[in-house]
Tab-separated table of C-alpha atoms (C1' of nucleotides) in Angstrom:
chain	number	residue	atom	x	y	z
A	1	UNK	CA	118.792	99.306	78.505
A	2	UNK	CA	116.173	101.808	77.374
A	3	UNK	CA	114.923	104.521	79.629
A	4	UNK	CA	111.283	103.792	80.309
A	5	UNK	CA	108.753	106.503	81.074
A	6	UNK	CA	107.577	106.407	84.647
A	7	UNK	CA	104.345	108.287	84.640
A	8	UNK	CA	101.371	107.968	82.388
A	9	UNK	CA	99.404	110.244	84.613
A	10	UNK	CA	99.197	111.306	88.193
A	11	UNK	CA	96.451	109.607	90.099
A	12	UNK	CA	95.691	108.065	93.415
A	13	UNK	CA	94.366	104.495	93.540
A	14	UNK	CA	91.029	105.678	94.833
A	15	UNK	CA	90.527	107.698	91.659
A	16	UNK	CA	91.946	105.071	89.350
A	17	UNK	CA	88.658	103.482	88.407
A	18	UNK	CA	86.951	106.666	87.326
A	19	UNK	CA	90.008	108.150	85.647
A	20	UNK	CA	90.875	104.976	83.822
A	21	UNK	CA	87.718	105.318	81.804
A	22	UNK	CA	87.919	109.048	81.285
A	23	UNK	CA	91.511	108.944	80.156
A	24	UNK	CA	91.194	105.819	78.059
A	25	UNK	CA	92.601	106.450	74.626
A	26	UNK	CA	94.053	109.834	75.449
A	27	UNK	CA	96.631	109.249	78.127
A	28	UNK	CA	98.528	112.409	78.911
A	29	UNK	CA	102.166	112.434	79.876
A	30	UNK	CA	102.469	116.022	80.970
A	31	UNK	CA	102.789	114.943	84.580
A	32	UNK	CA	105.909	112.885	84.109
A	33	UNK	CA	108.191	113.564	87.012
A	34	UNK	CA	111.796	112.747	87.748
A	35	UNK	CA	113.798	110.279	85.684
A	36	UNK	CA	114.305	106.938	87.404
A	37	UNK	CA	117.699	106.391	88.964
A	38	UNK	CA	116.782	104.377	91.989
A	39	UNK	CA	114.227	101.566	92.248
A	40	UNK	CA	113.283	100.165	95.635
A	41	UNK	CA	111.902	96.770	96.565
A	42	UNK	CA	109.977	96.261	99.813
A	43	UNK	CA	108.972	93.172	101.740
A	44	UNK	CA	108.093	92.184	105.284
A	45	UNK	CA	109.174	89.078	107.108
A	46	UNK	CA	108.532	87.747	110.609
A	47	UNK	CA	110.678	86.382	113.404
A	48	UNK	CA	109.975	84.528	116.616
A	49	UNK	CA	106.671	82.954	115.632
A	50	UNK	CA	105.401	86.242	114.242
A	51	UNK	CA	106.115	88.234	117.377
A	52	UNK	CA	108.564	90.437	115.538
A	53	UNK	CA	107.858	92.191	112.241
A	54	UNK	CA	110.882	92.724	110.050
A	55	UNK	CA	110.630	95.249	107.191
A	56	UNK	CA	113.271	95.351	104.479
A	57	UNK	CA	113.948	97.839	101.697
A	58	UNK	CA	116.527	97.296	98.989
A	59	UNK	CA	117.410	100.116	96.607
A	60	UNK	CA	118.815	99.273	93.191
A	61	UNK	CA	120.461	101.565	90.653
A	62	UNK	CA	118.820	102.083	87.291
A	63	UNK	CA	119.814	101.238	84.668
A	64	UNK	CA	121.615	97.984	85.508
A	65	UNK	CA	125.239	97.623	84.490
A	66	UNK	CA	124.431	94.641	82.292
A	67	UNK	CA	121.734	92.039	81.705
A	68	UNK	CA	120.125	91.775	85.108
A	69	UNK	CA	123.261	93.152	86.792
A	70	UNK	CA	121.626	95.512	89.247
A	71	UNK	CA	123.774	97.351	91.761
A	72	UNK	CA	122.491	97.509	95.322
A	73	UNK	CA	122.816	101.171	96.233
A	74	UNK	CA	121.415	100.971	99.724
A	75	UNK	CA	119.337	98.773	101.974
A	76	UNK	CA	117.600	99.106	105.316
A	77	UNK	CA	115.910	96.871	107.872
A	78	UNK	CA	113.508	97.833	110.606
A	79	UNK	CA	112.291	95.486	113.348
A	80	UNK	CA	109.422	96.087	115.723
A	81	UNK	CA	106.834	94.123	117.727
A	82	UNK	CA	104.003	92.854	115.525
A	83	UNK	CA	100.831	94.882	116.125
A	84	UNK	CA	98.177	93.360	113.903
A	85	UNK	CA	97.284	89.809	112.835
A	86	UNK	CA	97.107	88.877	109.180
A	87	UNK	CA	93.633	89.417	107.785
A	88	UNK	CA	93.081	89.031	104.028
A	89	UNK	CA	92.267	92.468	102.649
A	90	UNK	CA	93.753	94.308	105.614
A	91	UNK	CA	97.398	93.508	105.021
A	92	UNK	CA	98.330	97.205	104.921
A	93	UNK	CA	97.611	97.707	108.581
A	94	UNK	CA	99.992	94.922	109.466
A	95	UNK	CA	102.856	95.802	107.127
A	96	UNK	CA	102.827	99.464	106.123
A	97	UNK	CA	103.884	100.985	109.477
A	98	UNK	CA	107.036	98.870	109.574
A	99	UNK	CA	107.748	99.504	105.901
A	100	UNK	CA	107.542	103.267	106.441
A	101	UNK	CA	109.982	103.031	109.328
A	102	UNK	CA	112.428	101.167	107.131
A	103	UNK	CA	112.109	103.836	104.447
A	104	UNK	CA	112.994	106.528	106.939
A	105	UNK	CA	116.390	104.940	107.330
A	106	UNK	CA	117.252	105.549	103.686
A	107	UNK	CA	119.507	108.458	102.841
A	108	UNK	CA	117.652	109.217	99.609
A	109	UNK	CA	114.207	108.498	98.218
A	110	UNK	CA	113.844	106.207	95.199
A	111	UNK	CA	111.730	107.220	92.207
A	112	UNK	CA	109.832	103.940	92.001
A	113	UNK	CA	108.862	101.338	94.585
A	114	UNK	CA	108.007	97.717	93.966
A	115	UNK	CA	106.012	96.038	96.719
A	116	UNK	CA	105.478	92.378	97.531
A	117	UNK	CA	101.674	92.249	97.426
A	118	UNK	CA	98.747	93.719	95.508
A	119	UNK	CA	98.295	97.289	94.323
A	120	UNK	CA	94.753	98.089	93.225
A	121	UNK	CA	94.027	94.395	92.603
A	122	UNK	CA	92.225	94.446	95.936
A	123	UNK	CA	88.537	94.175	96.884
A	124	UNK	CA	88.531	97.886	97.772
A	125	UNK	CA	91.220	98.763	95.232
A	126	UNK	CA	93.651	99.613	97.994
A	127	UNK	CA	96.228	96.897	98.503
A	128	UNK	CA	99.559	97.343	100.328
A	129	UNK	CA	101.358	98.726	97.316
A	130	UNK	CA	98.743	101.434	96.876
A	131	UNK	CA	98.542	102.170	100.553
A	132	UNK	CA	102.305	102.478	100.881
A	133	UNK	CA	102.437	104.679	97.789
A	134	UNK	CA	100.001	107.122	99.319
A	135	UNK	CA	101.984	107.416	102.530
A	136	UNK	CA	105.315	107.706	100.756
A	137	UNK	CA	103.861	109.919	98.042
A	138	UNK	CA	105.875	107.900	95.534
A	139	UNK	CA	104.980	105.858	92.446
A	140	UNK	CA	104.460	102.221	93.457
A	141	UNK	CA	103.423	98.926	91.883
A	142	UNK	CA	102.442	95.595	93.341
A	143	UNK	CA	103.931	92.195	92.504
A	144	UNK	CA	102.170	89.355	94.300
A	145	UNK	CA	102.779	85.641	94.151
A	146	UNK	CA	99.126	84.789	94.662
A	147	UNK	CA	95.725	86.144	93.678
A	148	UNK	CA	93.606	88.060	96.135
A	149	UNK	CA	90.585	88.818	93.969
A	150	UNK	CA	89.548	88.978	90.340
A	151	UNK	CA	89.395	86.384	87.572
A	152	UNK	CA	91.828	85.596	84.801
A	153	UNK	CA	92.799	83.233	82.079
A	154	UNK	CA	96.103	81.400	81.741
A	155	UNK	CA	98.858	83.659	80.360
A	156	UNK	CA	101.011	82.434	77.454
A	157	UNK	CA	104.113	80.292	78.123
A	158	UNK	CA	106.761	82.853	77.186
A	159	UNK	CA	108.363	85.338	79.520
A	160	UNK	CA	106.455	88.599	79.228
A	161	UNK	CA	103.157	86.976	78.285
A	162	UNK	CA	100.284	88.118	80.432
A	163	UNK	CA	96.527	87.877	80.833
A	164	UNK	CA	94.265	90.578	82.259
A	165	UNK	CA	93.006	90.267	85.823
A	166	UNK	CA	89.411	91.423	85.870
A	167	UNK	CA	86.955	91.997	88.655
A	168	UNK	CA	83.560	93.514	89.256
A	169	UNK	CA	83.497	97.196	89.972
A	170	UNK	CA	83.702	98.428	93.527
A	171	UNK	CA	80.141	98.866	94.695
A	172	UNK	CA	78.998	96.156	92.344
A	173	UNK	CA	76.732	98.344	90.202
A	174	UNK	CA	76.751	99.374	86.582
A	175	UNK	CA	78.202	97.444	83.687
A	176	UNK	CA	80.368	95.244	85.750
A	177	UNK	CA	83.920	94.333	84.828
A	178	UNK	CA	87.155	96.242	84.999
A	179	UNK	CA	90.805	95.342	84.591
A	180	UNK	CA	92.577	95.651	87.922
A	181	UNK	CA	95.888	94.009	87.093
A	182	UNK	CA	97.738	91.437	85.021
A	183	UNK	CA	98.817	87.851	85.481
A	184	UNK	CA	102.372	87.882	84.164
A	185	UNK	CA	104.564	85.003	83.133
A	186	UNK	CA	107.820	86.280	84.542
A	187	UNK	CA	109.645	83.090	83.768
A	188	UNK	CA	108.995	80.081	81.562
A	189	UNK	CA	107.558	77.012	83.192
A	190	UNK	CA	106.734	78.808	86.423
A	191	UNK	CA	103.522	79.990	87.997
A	192	UNK	CA	102.765	83.589	86.972
A	193	UNK	CA	102.935	86.641	89.251
A	194	UNK	CA	100.177	89.187	89.802
A	195	UNK	CA	101.131	92.706	88.775
A	196	UNK	CA	98.997	95.747	89.465
A	197	UNK	CA	99.275	99.488	89.577
A	198	UNK	CA	99.934	100.715	93.079
A	199	UNK	CA	100.060	104.473	93.000
A	200	UNK	CA	100.687	107.053	90.284
A	201	UNK	CA	101.444	104.729	87.412
A	202	UNK	CA	99.396	102.686	84.979
A	203	UNK	CA	99.200	98.929	84.620
A	204	UNK	CA	101.029	99.128	81.283
A	205	UNK	CA	103.883	101.034	82.876
A	206	UNK	CA	103.930	98.713	85.865
A	207	UNK	CA	104.287	95.732	83.548
A	208	UNK	CA	107.120	97.402	81.645
A	209	UNK	CA	109.076	97.999	84.814
A	210	UNK	CA	108.551	94.534	86.218
A	211	UNK	CA	109.722	92.932	82.993
A	212	UNK	CA	112.653	95.349	82.797
A	213	UNK	CA	113.753	94.318	86.299
A	214	UNK	CA	113.530	90.568	85.775
A	215	UNK	CA	116.693	88.589	86.251
A	216	UNK	CA	116.427	84.909	85.503
A	217	UNK	CA	114.080	84.251	88.389
A	218	UNK	CA	110.342	84.449	88.891
A	219	UNK	CA	110.408	87.649	90.914
A	220	UNK	CA	111.847	90.967	89.722
A	221	UNK	CA	115.164	91.864	91.391
A	222	UNK	CA	113.947	94.616	93.730
A	223	UNK	CA	111.288	92.407	95.300
A	224	UNK	CA	113.437	89.285	95.239
A	225	UNK	CA	116.281	90.950	97.117
A	226	UNK	CA	113.948	92.590	99.610
A	227	UNK	CA	112.379	89.187	100.162
A	228	UNK	CA	115.750	87.694	101.018
A	229	UNK	CA	116.654	90.482	103.386
A	230	UNK	CA	113.276	90.393	105.105
A	231	UNK	CA	113.383	86.667	105.755
A	232	UNK	CA	117.129	86.629	106.463
A	233	UNK	CA	117.671	83.957	103.864
A	234	UNK	CA	120.958	85.611	102.993
A	235	UNK	CA	122.559	84.922	106.384
A	236	UNK	CA	120.458	81.886	107.239
A	237	UNK	CA	121.780	79.857	104.355
A	238	UNK	CA	125.289	80.071	105.821
B	1	DG	C1'	75.526	77.290	104.653
B	2	DC	C1'	79.746	76.849	101.367
B	3	DG	C1'	84.013	78.502	99.361
B	4	DA	C1'	87.809	82.101	98.955
B	5	DC	C1'	91.247	84.383	101.215
B	6	DA	C1'	97.967	89.226	99.201
B	7	DG	C1'	101.600	88.112	103.380
C	1	DA	C1'	104.385	84.583	106.547
C	2	DT	C1'	106.997	80.399	108.889
C	3	DC	C1'	108.847	75.396	110.110
C	4	DT	C1'	112.643	72.509	106.693
C	5	DT	C1'	116.239	67.992	103.241
C	6	DG	C1'	116.722	66.407	99.523
C	7	DT	C1'	116.067	66.481	94.820
C	8	DC	C1'	114.842	67.264	89.849
C	9	DG	C1'	116.257	70.190	86.023
C	10	DC	C1'	118.504	73.961	83.198
DNA sequence: GCGACAG
DNA sequence: ATCTTGTCGC
């Protein structure tokens, strides 16, 4: 397994749109930070008809021992009463508080965080992955199972094939379109996932990491395992 | 008014 | 997100 670079540049999602254009063609890597040893996956589940919010974080060691053989280094769960209803576009306010509490239970911070949801592929360019990244001050990326906004074509049939997710610029003025994410075929014969930069990493880098963390399932390991822990599918199915 | 709408 | 059995396919 090759060691992939984590940072293309340091930027916050709010600045991403302006910087993307300015840095196009001359991406600097001087801001690369720590090497990646720990990758975290985050997801939120609900219990008791949504009354209880259940946040789960699973930390995996990088690189994996073998093909898709990731070692679970640590994991944490935090439960609390649900405060906010689900409102498309405002998911952060419902999930981020619980996710942060779960992170506080970890003994060590990961170098990269994969979140179940959108990064900057959001109407205001601030999806859960971006929002969480800002609060954690860690590089994050979003992997969503469905589209929130933007348009796209059908990605190729092979694993790794992807199509750009484009949307009109925030504010709706100027020359219009911008790439906010990618529709990635993470597995053959399955509906694609929506990958986007969350915080402090580019779309290209986000795609590299997602593909690098794919097992033989649709979702990358960090997110897949966090998903299981959040919805208790691990103990439920037994 | 009519769709679209992460988890 | 969540409620849920069997079933088709690699």
